Short mmCIF file of C-alpha atoms in Angstrom, two decimals:
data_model
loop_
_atom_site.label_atom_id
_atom_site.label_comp_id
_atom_site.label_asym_id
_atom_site.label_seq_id
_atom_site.Cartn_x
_atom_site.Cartn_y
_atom_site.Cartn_z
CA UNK I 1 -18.09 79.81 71.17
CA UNK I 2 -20.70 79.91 68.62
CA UNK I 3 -18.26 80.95 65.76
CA UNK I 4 -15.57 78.54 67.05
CA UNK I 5 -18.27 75.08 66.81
CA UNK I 6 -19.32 76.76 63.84
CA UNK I 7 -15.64 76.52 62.21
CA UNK I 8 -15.59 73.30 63.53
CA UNK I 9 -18.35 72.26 61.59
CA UNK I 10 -16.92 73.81 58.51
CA UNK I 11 -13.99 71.95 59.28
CA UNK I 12 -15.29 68.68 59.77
CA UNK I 13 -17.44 69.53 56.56
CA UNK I 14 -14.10 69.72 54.77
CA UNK I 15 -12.77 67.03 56.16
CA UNK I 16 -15.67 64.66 56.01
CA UNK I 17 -15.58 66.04 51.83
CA UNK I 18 -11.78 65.56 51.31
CA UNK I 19 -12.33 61.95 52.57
CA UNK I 20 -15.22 61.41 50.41
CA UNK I 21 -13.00 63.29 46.96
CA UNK I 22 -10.08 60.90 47.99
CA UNK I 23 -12.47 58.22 47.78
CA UNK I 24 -13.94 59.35 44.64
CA UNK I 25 -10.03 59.71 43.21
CA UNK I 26 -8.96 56.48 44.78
CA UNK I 27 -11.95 54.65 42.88
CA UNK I 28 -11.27 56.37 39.82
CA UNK I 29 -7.55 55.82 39.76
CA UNK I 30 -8.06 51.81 40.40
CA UNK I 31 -10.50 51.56 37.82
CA UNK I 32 -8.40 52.96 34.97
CA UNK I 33 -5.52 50.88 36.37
CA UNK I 34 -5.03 48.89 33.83
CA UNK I 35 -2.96 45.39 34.12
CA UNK I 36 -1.11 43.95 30.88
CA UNK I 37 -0.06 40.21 31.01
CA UNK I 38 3.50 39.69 29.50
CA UNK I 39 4.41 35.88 27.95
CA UNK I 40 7.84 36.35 27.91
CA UNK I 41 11.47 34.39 28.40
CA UNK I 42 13.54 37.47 29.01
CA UNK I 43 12.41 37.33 33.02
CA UNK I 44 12.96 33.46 32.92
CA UNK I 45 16.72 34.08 31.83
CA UNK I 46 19.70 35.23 34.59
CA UNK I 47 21.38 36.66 31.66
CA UNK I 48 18.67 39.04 30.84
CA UNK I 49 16.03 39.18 33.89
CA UNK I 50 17.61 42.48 35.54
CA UNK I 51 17.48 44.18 31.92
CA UNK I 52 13.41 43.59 31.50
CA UNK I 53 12.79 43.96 34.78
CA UNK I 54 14.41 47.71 34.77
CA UNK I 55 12.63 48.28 31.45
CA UNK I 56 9.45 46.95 32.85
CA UNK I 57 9.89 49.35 35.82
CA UNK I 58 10.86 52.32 33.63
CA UNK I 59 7.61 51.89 31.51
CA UNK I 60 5.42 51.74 34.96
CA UNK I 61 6.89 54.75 36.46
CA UNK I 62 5.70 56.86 33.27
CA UNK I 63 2.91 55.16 32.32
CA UNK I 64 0.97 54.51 36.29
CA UNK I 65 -2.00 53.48 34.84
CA UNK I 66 -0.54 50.44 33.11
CA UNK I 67 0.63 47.68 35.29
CA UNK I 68 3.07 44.73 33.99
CA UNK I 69 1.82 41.51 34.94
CA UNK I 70 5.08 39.30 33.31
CA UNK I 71 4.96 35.49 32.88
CA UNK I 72 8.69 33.95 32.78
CA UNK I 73 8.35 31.08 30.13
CA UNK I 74 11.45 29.01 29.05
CA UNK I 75 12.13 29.97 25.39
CA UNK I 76 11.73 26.28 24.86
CA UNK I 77 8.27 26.50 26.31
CA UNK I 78 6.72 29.38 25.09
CA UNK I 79 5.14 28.18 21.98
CA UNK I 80 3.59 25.40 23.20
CA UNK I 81 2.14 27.17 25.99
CA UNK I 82 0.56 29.88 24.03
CA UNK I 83 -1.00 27.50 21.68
CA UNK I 84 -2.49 25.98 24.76
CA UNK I 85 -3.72 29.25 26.27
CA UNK I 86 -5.23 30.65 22.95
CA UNK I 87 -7.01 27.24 22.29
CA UNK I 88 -8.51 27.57 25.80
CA UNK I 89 -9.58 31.30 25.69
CA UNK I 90 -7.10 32.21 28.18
CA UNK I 91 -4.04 34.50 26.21
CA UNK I 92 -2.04 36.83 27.48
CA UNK I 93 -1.75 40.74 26.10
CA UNK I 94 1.55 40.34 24.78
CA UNK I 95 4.26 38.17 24.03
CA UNK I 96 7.42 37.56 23.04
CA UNK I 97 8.46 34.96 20.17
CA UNK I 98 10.94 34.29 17.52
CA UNK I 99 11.46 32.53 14.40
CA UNK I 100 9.14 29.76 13.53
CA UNK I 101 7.18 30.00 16.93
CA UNK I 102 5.85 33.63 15.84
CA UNK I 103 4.14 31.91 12.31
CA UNK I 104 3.13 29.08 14.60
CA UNK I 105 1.11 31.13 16.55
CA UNK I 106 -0.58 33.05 13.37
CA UNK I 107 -1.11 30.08 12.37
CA UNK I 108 -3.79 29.79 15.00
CA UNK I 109 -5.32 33.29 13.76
CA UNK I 110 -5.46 34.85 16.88
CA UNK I 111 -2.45 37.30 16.72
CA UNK I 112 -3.44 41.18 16.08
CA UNK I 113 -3.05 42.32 12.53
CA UNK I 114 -0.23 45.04 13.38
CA UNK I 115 -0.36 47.20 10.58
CA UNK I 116 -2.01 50.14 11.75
CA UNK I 117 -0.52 50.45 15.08
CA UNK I 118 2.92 50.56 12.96
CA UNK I 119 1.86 53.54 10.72
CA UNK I 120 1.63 55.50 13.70
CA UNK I 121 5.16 55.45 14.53
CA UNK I 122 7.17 58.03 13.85
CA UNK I 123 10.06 56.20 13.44
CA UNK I 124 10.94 54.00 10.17
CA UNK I 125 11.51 50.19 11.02
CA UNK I 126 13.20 47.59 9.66
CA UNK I 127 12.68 43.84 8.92
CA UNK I 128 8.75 44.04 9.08
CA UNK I 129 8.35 42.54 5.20
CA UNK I 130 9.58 38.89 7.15
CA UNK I 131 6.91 39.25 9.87
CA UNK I 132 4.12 39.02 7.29
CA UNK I 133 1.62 36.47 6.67
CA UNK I 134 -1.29 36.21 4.01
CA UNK I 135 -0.46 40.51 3.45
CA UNK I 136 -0.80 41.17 7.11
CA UNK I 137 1.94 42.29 10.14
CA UNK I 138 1.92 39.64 12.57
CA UNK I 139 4.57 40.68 14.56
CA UNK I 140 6.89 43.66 15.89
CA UNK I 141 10.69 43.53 15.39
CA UNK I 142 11.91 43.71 18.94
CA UNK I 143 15.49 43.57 17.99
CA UNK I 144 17.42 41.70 15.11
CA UNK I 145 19.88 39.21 16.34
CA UNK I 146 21.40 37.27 13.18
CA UNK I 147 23.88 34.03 13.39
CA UNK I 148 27.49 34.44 12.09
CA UNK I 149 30.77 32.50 12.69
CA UNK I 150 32.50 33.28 16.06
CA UNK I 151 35.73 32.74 16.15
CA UNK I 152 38.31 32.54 19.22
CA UNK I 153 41.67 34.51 18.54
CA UNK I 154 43.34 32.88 21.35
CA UNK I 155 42.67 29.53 20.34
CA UNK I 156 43.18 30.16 17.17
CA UNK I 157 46.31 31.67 17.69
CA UNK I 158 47.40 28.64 19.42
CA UNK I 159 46.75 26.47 16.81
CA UNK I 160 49.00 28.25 14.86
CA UNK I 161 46.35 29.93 12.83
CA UNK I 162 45.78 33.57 12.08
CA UNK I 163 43.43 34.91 14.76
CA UNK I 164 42.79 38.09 12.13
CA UNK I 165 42.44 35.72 9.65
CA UNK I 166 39.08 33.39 10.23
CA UNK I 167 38.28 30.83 7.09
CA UNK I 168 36.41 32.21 4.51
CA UNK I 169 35.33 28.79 2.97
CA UNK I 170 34.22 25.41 3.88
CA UNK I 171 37.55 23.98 2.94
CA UNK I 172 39.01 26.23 5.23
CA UNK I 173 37.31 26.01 8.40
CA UNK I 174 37.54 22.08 7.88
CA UNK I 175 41.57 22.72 7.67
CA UNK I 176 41.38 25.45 11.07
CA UNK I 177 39.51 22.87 13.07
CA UNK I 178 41.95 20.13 12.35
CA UNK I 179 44.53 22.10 13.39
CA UNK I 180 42.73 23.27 16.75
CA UNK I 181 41.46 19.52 17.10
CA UNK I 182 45.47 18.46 16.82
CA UNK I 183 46.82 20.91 19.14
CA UNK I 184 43.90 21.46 21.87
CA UNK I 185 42.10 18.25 21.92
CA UNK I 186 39.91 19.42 25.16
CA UNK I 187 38.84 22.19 22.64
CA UNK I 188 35.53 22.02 20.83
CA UNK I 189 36.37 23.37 17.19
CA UNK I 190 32.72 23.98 16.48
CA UNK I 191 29.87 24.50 18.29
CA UNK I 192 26.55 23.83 16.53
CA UNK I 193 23.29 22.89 17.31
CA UNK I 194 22.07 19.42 15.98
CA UNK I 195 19.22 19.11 18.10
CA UNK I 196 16.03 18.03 16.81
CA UNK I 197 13.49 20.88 17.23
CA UNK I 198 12.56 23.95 14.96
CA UNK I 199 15.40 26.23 16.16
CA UNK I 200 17.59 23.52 15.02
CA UNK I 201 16.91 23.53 11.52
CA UNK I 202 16.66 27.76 11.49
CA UNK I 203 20.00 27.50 12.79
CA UNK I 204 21.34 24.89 10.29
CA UNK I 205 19.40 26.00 7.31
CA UNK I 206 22.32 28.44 6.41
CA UNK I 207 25.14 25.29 6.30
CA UNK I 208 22.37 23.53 3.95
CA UNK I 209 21.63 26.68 1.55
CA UNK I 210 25.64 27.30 1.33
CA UNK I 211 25.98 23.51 0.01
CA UNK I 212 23.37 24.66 -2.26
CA UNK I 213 20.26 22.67 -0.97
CA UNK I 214 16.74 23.16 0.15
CA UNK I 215 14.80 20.55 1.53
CA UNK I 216 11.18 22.33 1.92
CA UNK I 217 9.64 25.55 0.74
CA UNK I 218 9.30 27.54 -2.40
CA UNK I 219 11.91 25.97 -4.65
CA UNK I 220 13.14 23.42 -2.62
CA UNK I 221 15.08 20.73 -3.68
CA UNK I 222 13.97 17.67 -1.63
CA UNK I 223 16.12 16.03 0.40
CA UNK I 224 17.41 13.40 -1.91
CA UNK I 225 18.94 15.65 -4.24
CA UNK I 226 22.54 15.96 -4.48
CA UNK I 227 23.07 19.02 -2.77
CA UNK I 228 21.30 18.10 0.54
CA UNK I 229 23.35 14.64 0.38
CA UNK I 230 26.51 16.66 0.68
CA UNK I 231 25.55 18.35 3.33
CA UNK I 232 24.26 15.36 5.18
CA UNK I 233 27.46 13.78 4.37
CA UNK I 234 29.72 17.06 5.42
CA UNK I 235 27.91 16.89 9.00
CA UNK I 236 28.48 12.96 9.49
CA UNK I 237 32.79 14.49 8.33
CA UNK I 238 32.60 16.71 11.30
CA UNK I 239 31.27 13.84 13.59
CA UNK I 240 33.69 11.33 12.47
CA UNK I 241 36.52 14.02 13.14
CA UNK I 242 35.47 15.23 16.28
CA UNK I 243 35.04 18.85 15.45
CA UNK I 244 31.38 18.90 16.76
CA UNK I 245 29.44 17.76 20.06
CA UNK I 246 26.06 16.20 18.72
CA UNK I 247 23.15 16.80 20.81
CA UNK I 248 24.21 20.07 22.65
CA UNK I 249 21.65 22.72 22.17
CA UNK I 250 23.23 26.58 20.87
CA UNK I 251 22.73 27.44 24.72
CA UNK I 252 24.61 24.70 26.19
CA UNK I 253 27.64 25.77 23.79
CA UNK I 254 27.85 29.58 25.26
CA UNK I 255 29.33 28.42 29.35
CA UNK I 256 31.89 26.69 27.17
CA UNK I 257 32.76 29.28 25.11
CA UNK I 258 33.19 31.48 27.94
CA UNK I 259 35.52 29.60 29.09
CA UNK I 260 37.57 29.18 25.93
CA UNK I 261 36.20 25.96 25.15
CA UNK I 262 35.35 26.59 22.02
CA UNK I 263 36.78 27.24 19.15
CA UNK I 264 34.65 28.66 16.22
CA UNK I 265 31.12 29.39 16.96
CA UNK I 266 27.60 29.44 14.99
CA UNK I 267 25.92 31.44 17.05
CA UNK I 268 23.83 35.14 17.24
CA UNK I 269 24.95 38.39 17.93
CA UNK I 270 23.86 38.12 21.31
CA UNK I 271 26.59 35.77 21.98
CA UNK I 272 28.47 38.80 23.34
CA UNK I 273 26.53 39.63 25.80
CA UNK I 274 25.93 36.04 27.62
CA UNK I 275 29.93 35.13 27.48
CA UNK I 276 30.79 38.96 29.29
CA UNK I 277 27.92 38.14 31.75
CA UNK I 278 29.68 34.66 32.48
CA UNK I 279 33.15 35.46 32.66
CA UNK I 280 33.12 39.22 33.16
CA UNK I 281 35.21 40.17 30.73
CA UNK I 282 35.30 44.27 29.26
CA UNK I 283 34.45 44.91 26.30
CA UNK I 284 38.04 45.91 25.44
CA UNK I 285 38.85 42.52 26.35
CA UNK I 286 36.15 41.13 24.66
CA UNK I 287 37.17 42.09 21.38
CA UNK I 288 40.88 41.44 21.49
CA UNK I 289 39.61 37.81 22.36
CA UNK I 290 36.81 37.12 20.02
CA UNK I 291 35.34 37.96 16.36
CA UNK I 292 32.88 37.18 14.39
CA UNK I 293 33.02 36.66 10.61
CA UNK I 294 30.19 35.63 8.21
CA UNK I 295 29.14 31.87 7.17
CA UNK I 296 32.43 30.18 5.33
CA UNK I 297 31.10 30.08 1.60
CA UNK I 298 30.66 26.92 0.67
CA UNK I 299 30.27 25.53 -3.69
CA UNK I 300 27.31 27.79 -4.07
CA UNK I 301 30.02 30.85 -3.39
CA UNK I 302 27.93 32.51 -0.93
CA UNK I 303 27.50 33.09 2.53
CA UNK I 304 23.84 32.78 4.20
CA UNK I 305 22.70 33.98 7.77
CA UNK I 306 19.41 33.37 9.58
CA UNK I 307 17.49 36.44 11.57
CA UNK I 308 17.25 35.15 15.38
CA UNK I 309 15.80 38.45 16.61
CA UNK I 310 12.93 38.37 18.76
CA UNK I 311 8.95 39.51 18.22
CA UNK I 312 6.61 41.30 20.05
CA UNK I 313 3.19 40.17 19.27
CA UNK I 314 -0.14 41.06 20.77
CA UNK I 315 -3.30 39.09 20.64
CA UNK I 316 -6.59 39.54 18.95
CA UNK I 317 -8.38 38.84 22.24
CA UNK I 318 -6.70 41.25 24.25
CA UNK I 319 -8.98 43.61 25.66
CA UNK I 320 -6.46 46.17 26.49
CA UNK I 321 -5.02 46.88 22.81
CA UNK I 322 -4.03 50.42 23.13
CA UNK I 323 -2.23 49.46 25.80
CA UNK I 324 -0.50 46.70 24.87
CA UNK I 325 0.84 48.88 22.01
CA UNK I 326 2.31 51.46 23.91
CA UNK I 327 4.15 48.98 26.07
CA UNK I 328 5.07 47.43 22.65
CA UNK I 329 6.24 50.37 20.65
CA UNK I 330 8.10 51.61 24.42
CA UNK I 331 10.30 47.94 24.15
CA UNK I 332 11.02 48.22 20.64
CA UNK I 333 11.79 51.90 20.05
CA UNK I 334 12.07 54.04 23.19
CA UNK I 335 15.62 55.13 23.33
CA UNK I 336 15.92 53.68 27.36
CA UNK I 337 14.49 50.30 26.32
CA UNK I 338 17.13 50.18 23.36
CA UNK I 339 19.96 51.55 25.75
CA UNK I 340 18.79 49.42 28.77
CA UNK I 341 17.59 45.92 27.55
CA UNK I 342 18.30 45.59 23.66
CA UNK I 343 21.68 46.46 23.80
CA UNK I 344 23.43 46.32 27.13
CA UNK I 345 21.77 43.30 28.38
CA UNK I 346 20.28 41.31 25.24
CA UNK I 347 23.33 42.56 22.97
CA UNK I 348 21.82 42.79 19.61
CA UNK I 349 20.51 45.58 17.59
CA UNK I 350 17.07 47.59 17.47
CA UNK I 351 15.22 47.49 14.51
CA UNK I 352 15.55 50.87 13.53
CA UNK I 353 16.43 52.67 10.20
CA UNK I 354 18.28 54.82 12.27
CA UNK I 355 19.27 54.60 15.50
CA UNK I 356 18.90 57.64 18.27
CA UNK I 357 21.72 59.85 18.26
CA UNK I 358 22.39 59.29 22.33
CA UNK I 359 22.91 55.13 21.45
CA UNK I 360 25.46 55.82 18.09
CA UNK I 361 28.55 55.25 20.59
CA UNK I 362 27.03 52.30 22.03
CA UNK I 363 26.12 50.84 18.48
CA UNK I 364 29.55 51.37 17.36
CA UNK I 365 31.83 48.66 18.43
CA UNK I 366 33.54 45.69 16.33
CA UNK I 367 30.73 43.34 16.83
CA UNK I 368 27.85 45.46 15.62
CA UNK I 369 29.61 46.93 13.03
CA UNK I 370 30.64 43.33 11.50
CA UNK I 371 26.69 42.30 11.92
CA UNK I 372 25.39 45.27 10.09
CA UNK I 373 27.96 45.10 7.34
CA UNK I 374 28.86 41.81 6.82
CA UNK I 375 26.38 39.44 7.99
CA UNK I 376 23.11 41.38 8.27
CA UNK I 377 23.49 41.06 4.05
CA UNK I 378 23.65 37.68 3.98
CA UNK I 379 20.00 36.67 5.93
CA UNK I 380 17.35 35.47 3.68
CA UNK I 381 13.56 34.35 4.85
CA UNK I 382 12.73 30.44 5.65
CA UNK I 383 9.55 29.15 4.91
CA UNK I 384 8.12 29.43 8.48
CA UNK I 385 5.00 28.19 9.32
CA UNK I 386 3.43 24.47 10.94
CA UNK I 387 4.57 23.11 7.81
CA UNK I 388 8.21 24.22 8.50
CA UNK I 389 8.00 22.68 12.12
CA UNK I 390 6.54 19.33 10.78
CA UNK I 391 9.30 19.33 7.82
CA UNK I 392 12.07 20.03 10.67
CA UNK I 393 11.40 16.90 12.77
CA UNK I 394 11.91 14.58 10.15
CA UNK I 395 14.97 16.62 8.31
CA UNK I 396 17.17 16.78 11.83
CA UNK I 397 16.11 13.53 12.73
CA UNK I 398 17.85 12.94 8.99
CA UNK I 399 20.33 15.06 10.51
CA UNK I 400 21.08 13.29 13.88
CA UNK I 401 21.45 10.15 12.07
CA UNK I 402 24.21 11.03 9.63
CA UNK I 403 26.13 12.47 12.66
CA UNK I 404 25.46 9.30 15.42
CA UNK I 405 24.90 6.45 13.08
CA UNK I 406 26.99 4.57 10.35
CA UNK I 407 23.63 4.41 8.03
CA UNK I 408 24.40 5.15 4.31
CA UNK I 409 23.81 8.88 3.37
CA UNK I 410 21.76 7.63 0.46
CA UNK I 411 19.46 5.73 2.87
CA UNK I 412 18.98 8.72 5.41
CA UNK I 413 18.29 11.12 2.88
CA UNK I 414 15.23 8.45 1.47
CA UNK I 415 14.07 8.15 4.76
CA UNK I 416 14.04 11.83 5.09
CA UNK I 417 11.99 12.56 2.12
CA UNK I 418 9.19 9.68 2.51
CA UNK I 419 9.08 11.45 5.85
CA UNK I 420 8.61 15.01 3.93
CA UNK I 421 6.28 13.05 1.24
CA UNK I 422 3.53 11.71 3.90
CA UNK I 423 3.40 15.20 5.51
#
């Protein structure tokens, strides 16, 4: 009896300990949990939601001490709300951002510098020299996703044009869209955004620079100068003729294409990927129906792009920077976050020198290969920054005007600098 309480004690000694180790483990394990809050519009998109929420998933299950926390913001939103957040103390880890809204945000000096989390990789990047300001890496490339002209085949080839054949210069596409306009009148034969916000004039600084103008920045050439006035006056053409719908934003354009109601395109490379998602077409399908070309030249002789990809960016009062970085570095480079968000569900390309060996059948399709080789070439840097989102309210306003209103071109074009001259 004696030995039998006295293994009872032992075991209730072990027991009692195990409880109190579990504890002790339990304790330990919550404390180095670690929670990372993720700005982002990829969750706040159908299109793309189940793509970062897998990815999101993925990085949890190997990484359990790191918990995602992500905030779905509107891509329309997201700028504005950060701003808000860092001016009140209250940022999140991470976020996501493109274009002018990334410099805007610098701007406020509160982005991590991210140069020596970069030099760590073992992997070569590219596009970082755009994500600089004052010297310093603001930003991650989370995938490049440049604009080029998309172009219909079927409607094309209905109009009685060559659906191998997409215009090459200005004169050109004005000629194709007539003849879509004439034979498919329900048809839009160009899709581009003229909305008045800082995407706007990203996305239409290309159609400027190939007319040979520059409003703002480093060598610009105002926006009286002769240049800019034909370009004004080449929007207010496609107006008059019908070939564009003023006011639509680039988003509002993609349900119509997918339903062949549009003709020609100015949109990213992602483009693919939200037209199979609507319509559910293969991609064997896909590419017998559409391709993309680069900008028609216009007098200048050259063909311009703009980079749409999205940043990662982390910020200076995170208290969780090593963190942040590896969920960072896992978005942009791990081979499963390319494979399972980047390409598949956001359809553009990583922003790698090379890409993994496993992904080189995925990368290789029509689409990408006409980005990398044709279009990719033709992006150069805007002049980003709050002085670039102040300059684009007045210069699409300009904009809006010559495509709604009957105002002389010389007249808009005034207004439009005295606008750029009191800023």
């Amino acid at each position: 009896m004696t030995s039998i309480h006295s293994c009872r004690r032992v075991s209730a000694l072990f027991a009692t300990s195990a409880l109190a180790m579990a504890a002790v483990v339990t304790a330990a394990t919550a404390q180095e949990k670690i929670t990372l809050t993720f700005a982002n519009w990829a969750s706040a998109e159908a299109a793309t939601r189940p793509g970062i929420e897998k990815v999101i998933a993925d990085f949890e299950a190997a990484n359990p001490n790191i918990e995602i926390e992500s905030e779905a913001i509107s891509f329309s939103e997201i700028a504005r709300q950060l701003v808000l957040r860092v001016r009140s103390g209250n940022p999140p880890d991470v976020s996501q951002l493109a274009g002018n809204d990334t410099f805007l945000l610098a701007a406020t000096g509160k982005l991590e510098p991210l140069d020596e989390y970069v030099a760590r990789l073992d992997v070569e990047l590219t596009g970082l020299e755009d994500l600089r300001l004052d010297s310093k890496l603001i930003a991650l490339p989370w995938n490049h996703a440049p604009a080029g002209l998309w172009y219909n085949k079927a409607i094309m080839e209905e109009a009685g044009l060559d659906p191998e054949n997409p215009p090459k210069t200005i004169d050109e596409l004005m000629e194709a869209m007539a003849a879509v306009k004439e034979s498919q009148p329900d048809v839009i034969p160009l899709g581009l955004d003229t909305t008045n916000r800082a995407f706007s004039m990203s996305s239409n600084w290309p159609w400027m620079r190939t007319f040979g103008a520059q409003p703002v920045g480093e060598g610009a050439t105002g926006a009286e100068s002769p240049e800019m006035k034909a370009y004004l006056q080449w929007m207010r053409d496609l107006a008059q003729k019908g070939y564009i719908d003023p006011g639509r934003k680039i988003g509002e354009f993609r349900p119509l294409a997918a339903q062949d109601k549009v003709a020609f395109h100015w949109d990213q490379v992602l483009l693919q990927g939200v037209i199979q998602s609507t319509n559910g077409m293969s991609d064997e399908e896909f590419y017998e129906h559409w391709g993309v070309a680069a900008m028609p030249t216009g007098p200048g002789g050259e063909s311009h792009s703009f980079e749409g990809g999205h940043q990662l960016v982390m910020f200076a009062d995170s208290e969780k920077k090593e963190a942040a970085w590896k969920f960072m570095q896992y978005l942009a480079t791990s081979p499963d976050a390319i494979a399972n968000y980047t390409v598949s569900y956001n359809s553009s390309l990583p922003p790698l020198q090379e890409a993994p060996e496993a992904l080189s059948e995925e990368l290789d399709t029509p689409i990408f290969n006409a980005f990398r080789e044709r279009i990719i070439p033709t992006v150069a840097p805007q002049p980003y920054g709050p002085d670039f989102a102040a300059a684009s309210t007045a210069v699409m306003a300009g904009v809006q005007q010559a495509v709604t209103g009957t105002e002389p071109i010389d007249d808009i074009a005034a207004s439009v600098q005295s606008q750029l001259d009191r800023q």
